[in-house]
Short mmCIF file of C-alpha atoms and ligand atoms in Angstrom, two decimals:
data_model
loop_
_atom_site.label_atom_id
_atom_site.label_comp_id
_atom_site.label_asym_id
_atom_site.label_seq_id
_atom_site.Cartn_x
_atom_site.Cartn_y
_atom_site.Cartn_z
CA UNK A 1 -54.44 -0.28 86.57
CA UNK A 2 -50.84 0.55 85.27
CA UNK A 3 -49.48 -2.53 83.73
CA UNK A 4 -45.64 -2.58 84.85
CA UNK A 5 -44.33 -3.68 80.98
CA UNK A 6 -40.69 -4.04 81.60
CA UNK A 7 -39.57 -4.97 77.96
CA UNK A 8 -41.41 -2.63 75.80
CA UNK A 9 -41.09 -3.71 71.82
CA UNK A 10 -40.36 -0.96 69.32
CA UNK A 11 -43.85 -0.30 68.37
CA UNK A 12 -45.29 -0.10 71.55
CA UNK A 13 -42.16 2.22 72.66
CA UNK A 14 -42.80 4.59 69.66
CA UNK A 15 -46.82 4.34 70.46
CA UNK A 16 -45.60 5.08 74.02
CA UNK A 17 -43.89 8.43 72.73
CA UNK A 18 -46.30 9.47 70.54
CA UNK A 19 -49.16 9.16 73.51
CA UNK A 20 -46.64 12.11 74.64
CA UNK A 21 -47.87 14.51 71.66
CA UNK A 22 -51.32 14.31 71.54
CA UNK A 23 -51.20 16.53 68.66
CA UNK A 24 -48.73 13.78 66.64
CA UNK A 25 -50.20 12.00 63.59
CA UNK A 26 -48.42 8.85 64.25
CA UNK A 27 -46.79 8.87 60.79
CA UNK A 28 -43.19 8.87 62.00
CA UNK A 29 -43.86 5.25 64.50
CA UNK A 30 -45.74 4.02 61.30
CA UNK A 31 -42.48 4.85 59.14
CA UNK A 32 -40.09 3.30 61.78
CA UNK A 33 -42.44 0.22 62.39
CA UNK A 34 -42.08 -0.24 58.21
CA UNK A 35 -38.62 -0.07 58.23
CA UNK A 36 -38.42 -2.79 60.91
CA UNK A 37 -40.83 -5.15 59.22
CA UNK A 38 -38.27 -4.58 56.49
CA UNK A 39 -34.92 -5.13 58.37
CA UNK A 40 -36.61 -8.28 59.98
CA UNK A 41 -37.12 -9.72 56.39
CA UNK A 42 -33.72 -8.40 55.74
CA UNK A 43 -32.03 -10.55 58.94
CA UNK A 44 -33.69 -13.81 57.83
CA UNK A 45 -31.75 -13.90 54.62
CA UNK A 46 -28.25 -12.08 55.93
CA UNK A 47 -28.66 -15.33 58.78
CA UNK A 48 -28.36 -17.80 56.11
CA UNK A 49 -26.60 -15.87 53.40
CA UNK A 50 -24.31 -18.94 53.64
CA UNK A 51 -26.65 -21.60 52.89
CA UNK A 52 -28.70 -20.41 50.34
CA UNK A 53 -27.31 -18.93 46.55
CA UNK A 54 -27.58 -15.08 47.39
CA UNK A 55 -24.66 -14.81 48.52
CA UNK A 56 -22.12 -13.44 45.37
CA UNK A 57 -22.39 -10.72 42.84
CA UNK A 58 -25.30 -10.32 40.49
CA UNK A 59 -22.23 -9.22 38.52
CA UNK A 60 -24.16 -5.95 37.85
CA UNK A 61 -22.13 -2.44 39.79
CA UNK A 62 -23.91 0.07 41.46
CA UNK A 63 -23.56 3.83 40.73
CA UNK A 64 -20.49 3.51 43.40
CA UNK A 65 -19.14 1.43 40.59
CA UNK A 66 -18.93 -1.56 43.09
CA UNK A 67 -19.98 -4.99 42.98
CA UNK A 68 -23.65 -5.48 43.64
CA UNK A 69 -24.25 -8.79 45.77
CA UNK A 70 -27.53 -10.45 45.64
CA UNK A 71 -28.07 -9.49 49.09
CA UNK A 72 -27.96 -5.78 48.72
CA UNK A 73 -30.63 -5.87 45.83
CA UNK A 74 -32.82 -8.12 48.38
CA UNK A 75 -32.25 -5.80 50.79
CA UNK A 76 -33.29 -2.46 48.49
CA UNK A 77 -36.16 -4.13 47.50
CA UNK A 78 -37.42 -5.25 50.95
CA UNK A 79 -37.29 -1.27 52.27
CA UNK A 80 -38.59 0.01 49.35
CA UNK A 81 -41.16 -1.88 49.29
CA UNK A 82 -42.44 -1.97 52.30
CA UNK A 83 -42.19 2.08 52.28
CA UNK A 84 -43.86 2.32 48.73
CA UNK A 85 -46.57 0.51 50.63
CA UNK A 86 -46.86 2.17 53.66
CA UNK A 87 -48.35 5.36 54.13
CA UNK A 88 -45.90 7.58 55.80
CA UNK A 89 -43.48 8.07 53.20
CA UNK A 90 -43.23 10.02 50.00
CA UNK A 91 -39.79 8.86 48.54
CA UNK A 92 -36.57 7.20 49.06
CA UNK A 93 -32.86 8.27 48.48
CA UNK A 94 -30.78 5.04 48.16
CA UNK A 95 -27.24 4.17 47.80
CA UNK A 96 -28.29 1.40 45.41
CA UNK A 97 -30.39 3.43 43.17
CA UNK A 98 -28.67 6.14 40.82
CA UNK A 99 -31.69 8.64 41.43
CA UNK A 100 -34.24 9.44 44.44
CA UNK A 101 -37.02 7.62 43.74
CA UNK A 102 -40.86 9.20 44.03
CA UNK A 103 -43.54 6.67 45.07
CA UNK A 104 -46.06 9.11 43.10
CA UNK A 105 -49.54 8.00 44.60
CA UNK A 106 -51.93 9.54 46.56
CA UNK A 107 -51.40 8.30 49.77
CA UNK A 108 -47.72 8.98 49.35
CA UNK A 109 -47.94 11.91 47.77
CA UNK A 110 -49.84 13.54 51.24
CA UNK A 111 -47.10 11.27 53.22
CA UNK A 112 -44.74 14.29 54.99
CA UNK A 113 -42.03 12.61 55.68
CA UNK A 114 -38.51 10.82 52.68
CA UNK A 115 -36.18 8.82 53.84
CA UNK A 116 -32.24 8.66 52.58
CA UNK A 117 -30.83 4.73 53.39
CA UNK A 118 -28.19 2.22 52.62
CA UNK A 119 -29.99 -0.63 52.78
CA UNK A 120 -27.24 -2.96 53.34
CA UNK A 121 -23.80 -1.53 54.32
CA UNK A 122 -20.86 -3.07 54.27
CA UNK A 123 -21.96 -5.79 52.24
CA UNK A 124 -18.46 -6.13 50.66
CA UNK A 125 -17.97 -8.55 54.63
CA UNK A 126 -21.26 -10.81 53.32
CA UNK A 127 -19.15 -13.39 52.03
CA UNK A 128 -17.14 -13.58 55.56
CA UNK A 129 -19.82 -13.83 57.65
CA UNK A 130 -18.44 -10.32 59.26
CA UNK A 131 -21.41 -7.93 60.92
CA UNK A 132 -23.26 -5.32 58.06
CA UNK A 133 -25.98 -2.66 58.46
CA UNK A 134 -28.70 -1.11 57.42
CA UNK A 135 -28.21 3.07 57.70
CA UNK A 136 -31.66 5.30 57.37
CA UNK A 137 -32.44 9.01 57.74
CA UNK A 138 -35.89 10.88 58.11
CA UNK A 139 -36.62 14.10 56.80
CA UNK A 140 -39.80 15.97 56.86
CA UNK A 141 -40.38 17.00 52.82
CA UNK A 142 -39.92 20.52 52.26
CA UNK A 143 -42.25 20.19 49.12
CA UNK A 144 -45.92 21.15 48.88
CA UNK A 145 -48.33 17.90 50.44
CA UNK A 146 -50.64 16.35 48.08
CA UNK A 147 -47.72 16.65 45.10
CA UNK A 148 -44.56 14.32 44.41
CA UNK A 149 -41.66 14.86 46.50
CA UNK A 150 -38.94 16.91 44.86
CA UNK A 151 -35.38 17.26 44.53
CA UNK A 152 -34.96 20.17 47.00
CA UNK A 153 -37.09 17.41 49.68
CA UNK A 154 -34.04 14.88 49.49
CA UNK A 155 -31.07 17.61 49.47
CA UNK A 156 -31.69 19.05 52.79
CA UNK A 157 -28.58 19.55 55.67
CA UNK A 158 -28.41 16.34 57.94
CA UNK A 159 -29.16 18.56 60.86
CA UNK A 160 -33.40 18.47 59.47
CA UNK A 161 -33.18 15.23 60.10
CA UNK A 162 -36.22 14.29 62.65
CA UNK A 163 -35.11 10.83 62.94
CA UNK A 164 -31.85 8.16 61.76
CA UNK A 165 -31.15 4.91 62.75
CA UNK A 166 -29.28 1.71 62.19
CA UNK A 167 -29.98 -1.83 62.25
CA UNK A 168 -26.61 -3.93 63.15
CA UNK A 169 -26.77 -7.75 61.74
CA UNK A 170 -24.20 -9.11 64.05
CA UNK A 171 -24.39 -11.89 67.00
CA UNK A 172 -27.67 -10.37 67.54
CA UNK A 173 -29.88 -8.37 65.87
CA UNK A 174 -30.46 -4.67 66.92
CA UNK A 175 -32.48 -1.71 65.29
CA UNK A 176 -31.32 1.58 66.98
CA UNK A 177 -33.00 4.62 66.38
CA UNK A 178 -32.99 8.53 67.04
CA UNK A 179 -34.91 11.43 67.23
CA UNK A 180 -34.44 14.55 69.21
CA UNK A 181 -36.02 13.18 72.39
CA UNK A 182 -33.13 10.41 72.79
CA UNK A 183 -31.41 7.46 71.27
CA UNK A 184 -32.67 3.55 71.50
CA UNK A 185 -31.45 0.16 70.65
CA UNK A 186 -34.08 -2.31 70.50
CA UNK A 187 -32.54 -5.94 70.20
CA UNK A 188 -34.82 -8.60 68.14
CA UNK A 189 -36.54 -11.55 69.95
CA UNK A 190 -36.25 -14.59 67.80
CA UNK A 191 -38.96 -16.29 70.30
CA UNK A 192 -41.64 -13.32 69.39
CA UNK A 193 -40.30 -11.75 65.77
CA UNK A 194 -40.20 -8.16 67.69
CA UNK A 195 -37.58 -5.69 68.46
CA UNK A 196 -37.85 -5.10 72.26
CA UNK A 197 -36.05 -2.65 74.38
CA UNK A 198 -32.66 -3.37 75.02
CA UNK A 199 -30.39 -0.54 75.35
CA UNK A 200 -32.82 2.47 76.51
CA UNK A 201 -31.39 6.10 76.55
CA UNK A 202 -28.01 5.34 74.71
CA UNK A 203 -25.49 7.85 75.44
CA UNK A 204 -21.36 7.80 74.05
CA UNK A 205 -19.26 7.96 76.21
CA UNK A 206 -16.95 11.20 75.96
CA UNK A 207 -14.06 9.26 76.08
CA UNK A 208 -13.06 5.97 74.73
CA UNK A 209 -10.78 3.52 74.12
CA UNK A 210 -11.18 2.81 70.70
CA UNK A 211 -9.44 4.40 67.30
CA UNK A 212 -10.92 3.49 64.41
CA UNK A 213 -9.58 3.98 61.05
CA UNK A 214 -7.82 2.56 57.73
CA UNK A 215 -4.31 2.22 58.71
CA UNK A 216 -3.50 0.67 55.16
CA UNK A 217 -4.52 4.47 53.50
CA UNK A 218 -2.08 5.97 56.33
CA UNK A 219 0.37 7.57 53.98
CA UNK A 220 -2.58 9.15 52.34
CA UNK A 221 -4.00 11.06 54.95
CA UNK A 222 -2.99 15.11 55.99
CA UNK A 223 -0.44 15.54 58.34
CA UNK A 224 -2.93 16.46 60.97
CA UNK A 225 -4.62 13.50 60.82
CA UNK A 226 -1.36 11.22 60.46
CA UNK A 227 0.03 12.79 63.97
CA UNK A 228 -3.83 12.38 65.51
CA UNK A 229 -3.25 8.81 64.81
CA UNK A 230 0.71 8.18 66.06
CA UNK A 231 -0.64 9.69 68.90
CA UNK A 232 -3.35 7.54 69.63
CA UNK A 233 -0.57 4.65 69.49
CA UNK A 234 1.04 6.30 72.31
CA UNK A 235 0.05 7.29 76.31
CA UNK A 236 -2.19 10.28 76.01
CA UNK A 237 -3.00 12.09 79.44
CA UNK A 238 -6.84 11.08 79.38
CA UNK A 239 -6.14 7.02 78.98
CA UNK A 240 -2.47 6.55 80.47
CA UNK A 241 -2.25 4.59 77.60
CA UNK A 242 -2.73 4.10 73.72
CA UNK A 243 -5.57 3.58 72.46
CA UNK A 244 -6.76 0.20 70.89
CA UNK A 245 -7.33 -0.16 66.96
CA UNK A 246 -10.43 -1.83 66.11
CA UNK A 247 -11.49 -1.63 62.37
CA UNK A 248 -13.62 -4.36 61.18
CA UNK A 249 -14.34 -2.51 57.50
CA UNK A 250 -18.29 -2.16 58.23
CA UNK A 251 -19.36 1.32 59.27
CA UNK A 252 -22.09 0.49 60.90
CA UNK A 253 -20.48 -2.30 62.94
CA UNK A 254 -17.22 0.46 63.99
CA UNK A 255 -19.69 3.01 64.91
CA UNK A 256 -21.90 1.28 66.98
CA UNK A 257 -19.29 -0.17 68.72
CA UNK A 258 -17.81 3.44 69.43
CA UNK A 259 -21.30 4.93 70.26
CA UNK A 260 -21.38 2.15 72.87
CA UNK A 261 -18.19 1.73 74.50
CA UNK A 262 -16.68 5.10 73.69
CA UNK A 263 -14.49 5.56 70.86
CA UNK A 264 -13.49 7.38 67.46
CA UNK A 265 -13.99 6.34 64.18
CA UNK A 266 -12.22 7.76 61.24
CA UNK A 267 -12.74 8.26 57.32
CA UNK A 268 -10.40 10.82 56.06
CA UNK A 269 -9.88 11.89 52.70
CA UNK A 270 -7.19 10.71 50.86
CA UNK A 271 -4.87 12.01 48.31
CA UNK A 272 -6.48 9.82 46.01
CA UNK A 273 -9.78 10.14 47.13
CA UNK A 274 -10.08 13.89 48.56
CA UNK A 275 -13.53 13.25 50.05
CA UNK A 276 -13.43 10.34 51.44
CA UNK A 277 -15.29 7.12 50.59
CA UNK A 278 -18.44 7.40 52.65
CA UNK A 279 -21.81 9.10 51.28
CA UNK A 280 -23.11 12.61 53.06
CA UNK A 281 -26.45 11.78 52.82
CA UNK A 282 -27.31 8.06 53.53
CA UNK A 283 -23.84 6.98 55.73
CA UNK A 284 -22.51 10.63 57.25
CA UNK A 285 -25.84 12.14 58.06
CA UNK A 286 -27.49 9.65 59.92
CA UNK A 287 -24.74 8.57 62.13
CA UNK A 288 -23.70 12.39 62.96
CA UNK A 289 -27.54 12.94 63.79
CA UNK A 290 -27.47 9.57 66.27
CA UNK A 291 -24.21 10.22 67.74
CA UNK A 292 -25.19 14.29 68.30
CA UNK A 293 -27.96 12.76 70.01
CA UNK A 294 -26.02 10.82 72.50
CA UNK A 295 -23.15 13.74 73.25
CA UNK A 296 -21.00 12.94 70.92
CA UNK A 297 -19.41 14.89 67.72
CA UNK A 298 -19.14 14.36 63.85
CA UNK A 299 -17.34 16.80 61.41
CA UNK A 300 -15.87 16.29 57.92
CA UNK A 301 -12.77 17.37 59.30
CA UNK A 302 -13.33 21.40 59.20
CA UNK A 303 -16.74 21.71 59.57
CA UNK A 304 -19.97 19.60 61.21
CA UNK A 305 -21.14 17.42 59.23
CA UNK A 306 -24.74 17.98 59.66
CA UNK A 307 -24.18 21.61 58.71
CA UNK A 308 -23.51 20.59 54.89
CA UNK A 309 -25.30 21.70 52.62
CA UNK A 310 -25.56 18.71 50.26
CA UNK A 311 -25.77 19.35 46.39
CA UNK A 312 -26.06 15.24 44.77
CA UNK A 313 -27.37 12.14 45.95
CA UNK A 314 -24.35 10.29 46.26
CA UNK A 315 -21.56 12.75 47.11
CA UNK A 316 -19.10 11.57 49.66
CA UNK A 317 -17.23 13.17 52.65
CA UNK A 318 -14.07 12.93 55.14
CA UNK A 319 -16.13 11.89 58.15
CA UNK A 320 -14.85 12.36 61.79
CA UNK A 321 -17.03 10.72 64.49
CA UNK A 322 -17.48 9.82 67.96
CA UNK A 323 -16.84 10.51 71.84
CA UNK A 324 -16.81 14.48 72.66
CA UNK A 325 -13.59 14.57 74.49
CA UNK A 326 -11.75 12.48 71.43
CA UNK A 327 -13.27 14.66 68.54
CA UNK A 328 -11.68 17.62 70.61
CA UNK A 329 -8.26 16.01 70.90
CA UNK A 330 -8.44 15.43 67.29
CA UNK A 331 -9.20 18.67 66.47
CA UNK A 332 -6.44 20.68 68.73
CA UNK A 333 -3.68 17.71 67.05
CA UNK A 334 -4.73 17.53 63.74
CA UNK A 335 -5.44 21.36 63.97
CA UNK A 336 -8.40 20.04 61.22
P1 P6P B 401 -12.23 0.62 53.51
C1 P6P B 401 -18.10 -0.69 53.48
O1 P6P B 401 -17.82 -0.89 52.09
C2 P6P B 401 -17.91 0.79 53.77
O2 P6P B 401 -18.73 1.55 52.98
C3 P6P B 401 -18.16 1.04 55.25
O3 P6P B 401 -19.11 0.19 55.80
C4 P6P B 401 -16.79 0.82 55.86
O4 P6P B 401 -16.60 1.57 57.05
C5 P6P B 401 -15.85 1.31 54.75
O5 P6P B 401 -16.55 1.13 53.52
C6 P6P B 401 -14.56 0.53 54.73
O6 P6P B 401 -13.77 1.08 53.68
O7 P6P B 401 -11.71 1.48 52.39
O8 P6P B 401 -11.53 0.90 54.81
O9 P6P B 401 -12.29 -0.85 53.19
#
C-alpha cells in the first residue's frame, strides 16, 4: 500500500532520494540530518537571544577581526560538534576558526565528504532581533580515505560542491538545501521538532523586483556597477519601473529573499576593500551553487564564481548574484 505522505520531513525526503540510488551510501542524508540537529539547537537559543545573557560580545575578534558574540561561538560549537560526532564528515572549514579543522579519528578519517560553513551569519543584526543564517557547503575530499583530510580537500572550486544550503532564522525557521538533483526549503514544525517540506523544487525567478546592495559604499564602487545601480532606480524595459531596494545587512536573509521572489543582490568591491567583504568559500560558494541550481547566476563581477580557484580559507570576493535575466542586464551595463 502506498502511503500518500503529503508533508515529507527532511530526513525522510533525503531517505526518499537516496532510495533513488541504490548504489548511495547514505552518508550525504546522514551529513545533512547532522547539520539540522545542529541548526535546531542553534534556533532555540537565536529565539531567545533576548532573554537570556548570550546575547553581546565575548569581547574576543575573530580572524575577520570582528566582534565575536556569544551566539556565534554557540553556534560553531553546536555544528562542529555534532559533525565531529557524526560519521559522514572528515573536517570543517569555518569562518570562526582561523584554520580548517581535521576531526582525525577513524570513523572520520574513512568519512568522504568536508564541509566549509558560517555557522551564524550576520550575527552583527543579533542584538536587533533582525533575521541571520547559517551558510554550509559539501565537498567530496579529494584526499586518500582512511587518512586525515588535507589542505588541497578544503581548497577545491565551488563548482565540486555536491551539496550547500542555508538555514534562515527569521519569522520562521527554514533549512534549504541543494544538490544537483534540485533545490528544497524545508520549514521547522515547532509542534514535532522536524523540518518538513515546505517549499519543494525552488526555482528564482529570472526576473525580479528586488536590488540589493550597500548604497552607503556607493561612491566606492566601479563605474559599471554605479550606472547598473542608477539604473535600477529608473524604468527599465523588463519592469516598466525601478526596481525596489531591499537590504536588510544579512546575506542570507537578502538572498533568500531574491532566490524566492526574484531579485539581485550585490557585494562589490570597493576602493577600500578591492574584494569585497564576503568569504569565497563559506558565503560565495554555497549561495552561487544553490542559486545555479534554481536558474539563476553568480559571478565575482568578471568571472563565475564557482569557477575560482580558491588559494586561503578566508579570502573574500566581489559577489554578483541572483535572477538570470538581471545578472545579464548587469553585465551588458556594468560591462563587468
Ligand atoms: P555591510 C553580515 O556581517 C555580512 O557578512 C552579510 O551577512 C551581509 O550581507 C553583509 O555582511 C553586510 O555588510 O558592509 O553592507 O554592512
Amino acid at each position: 500500500m502506498n502511503v500518500n505522505r503529503k508533508v515529507l520531513t527532511l530526513d525522510e525526503f533525503t531517505l526518499q532520494q537516496l532510495r533513488q540510488f541504490p548504489t548511495a551510501t547514505g552518508e550525504l542524508s546522514r551529513l545533512l540530518r547532522d547539520l539540522a540537529l545542529a541548526a535546531k539547537r542553534v534556533n532555540v537559543e537565536v529565539n531567545k537571544a533576548g532573554l537570556v545573557d548570550i546575547l553581546g560580545d565575548v569581547g574576543s575578534v575573530n580572524v575577520q577581526g570582528e566582534d565575536v558574540k556569544k551566539l556565534d561561538v554557540f553556534a560553531n560549537n553546536q555544528f562542529l560538534g555534532v559533525l565531529q560526532h557524526g560519521i559522514s564528515c572528515a573536517g570543517v572549514g569555518s569562518e570562526e576558526l582561523d584554520e580548517f579543522v581535521v576531526f582525525d579519528d577513524e570513523l572520520s578519517n574513512n568519512s568522504k565528504y568536508i564541509v566549509h560553513m558560517d555557522p551564524l551569519d550576520g550575527s552583527g543584526n543579533i542584538d536587533v532581533n533582525v533575521s541571520i543564517g547559517t551558510i554550509f557547503g559539501v565537498y567530496r575530499r579529494v584526499s586518500e580515505l582512511g587518512k586525515p583530510c588535507t589542505k588541497e580537500d578544503f581548497l577545491q572550486p565551488g563548482k565540486n560542491q555536491v551539496a550547500a544550503g542555508y538555514v534562515v532564522y527569521g519569522s520562521s525557521t527554514m533549512f534549504v538545501y541543494a544538490t544537483r538533483r534540485g533545490v528544497n526549503g524545508f520549514t521547522l514544525d515547532p509542534s514535532i521538532g522536524e523540518f518538513t517540506l515546505s517549499h519543494p523544487e525552488i526555482q528564482c525567478p529570472p526576473t525580479g523586483k528586488f536590488y540589493s546592495v550597500n548604497h552607503g559604499n556607493f561612491f566606492q564602487y566601479n563605474e559599471g556597477v554605479r550606472k547598473y545601480i542608477d539604473g535600477c532606480q529608473k524604468k527599465t524595459k523588463e519592469t516598466g519601473g525601478p526596481y525596489t531596494q531591499r537590504y536588510i545587512g544579512s546575506m542570507v536573509a537578502d538572498v533568500h529573499r531574491n532566490l524566492i521572489k526574484g531579485g539581485i543582490f550585490m557585494y562589490p568591491g570597493t576602493t577600500d576593500k578591492p574584494n569585497g567583504k564576503l568569504r569565497l568559500l563559506y558565503e560565495a560558494n554555497p549561495f552561487a551553487f544553490i542559486v545555479e541550481v534554481a536558474g539563476g547566476l553568480a559571478t565575482n563581477g568578471a568571472d563565475r564564481i564557482l569557477d575560482i580557484q580558491p588559494t586561503e580559507l578566508h579570502q573574500r570576493t566581489p559577489l554578483f548574484i541572483g535572477s538570470k535575466n538581471m545578472m545579464i542586464e548587469l553585465e551588458e551595463v556594468a560591462k563587468l
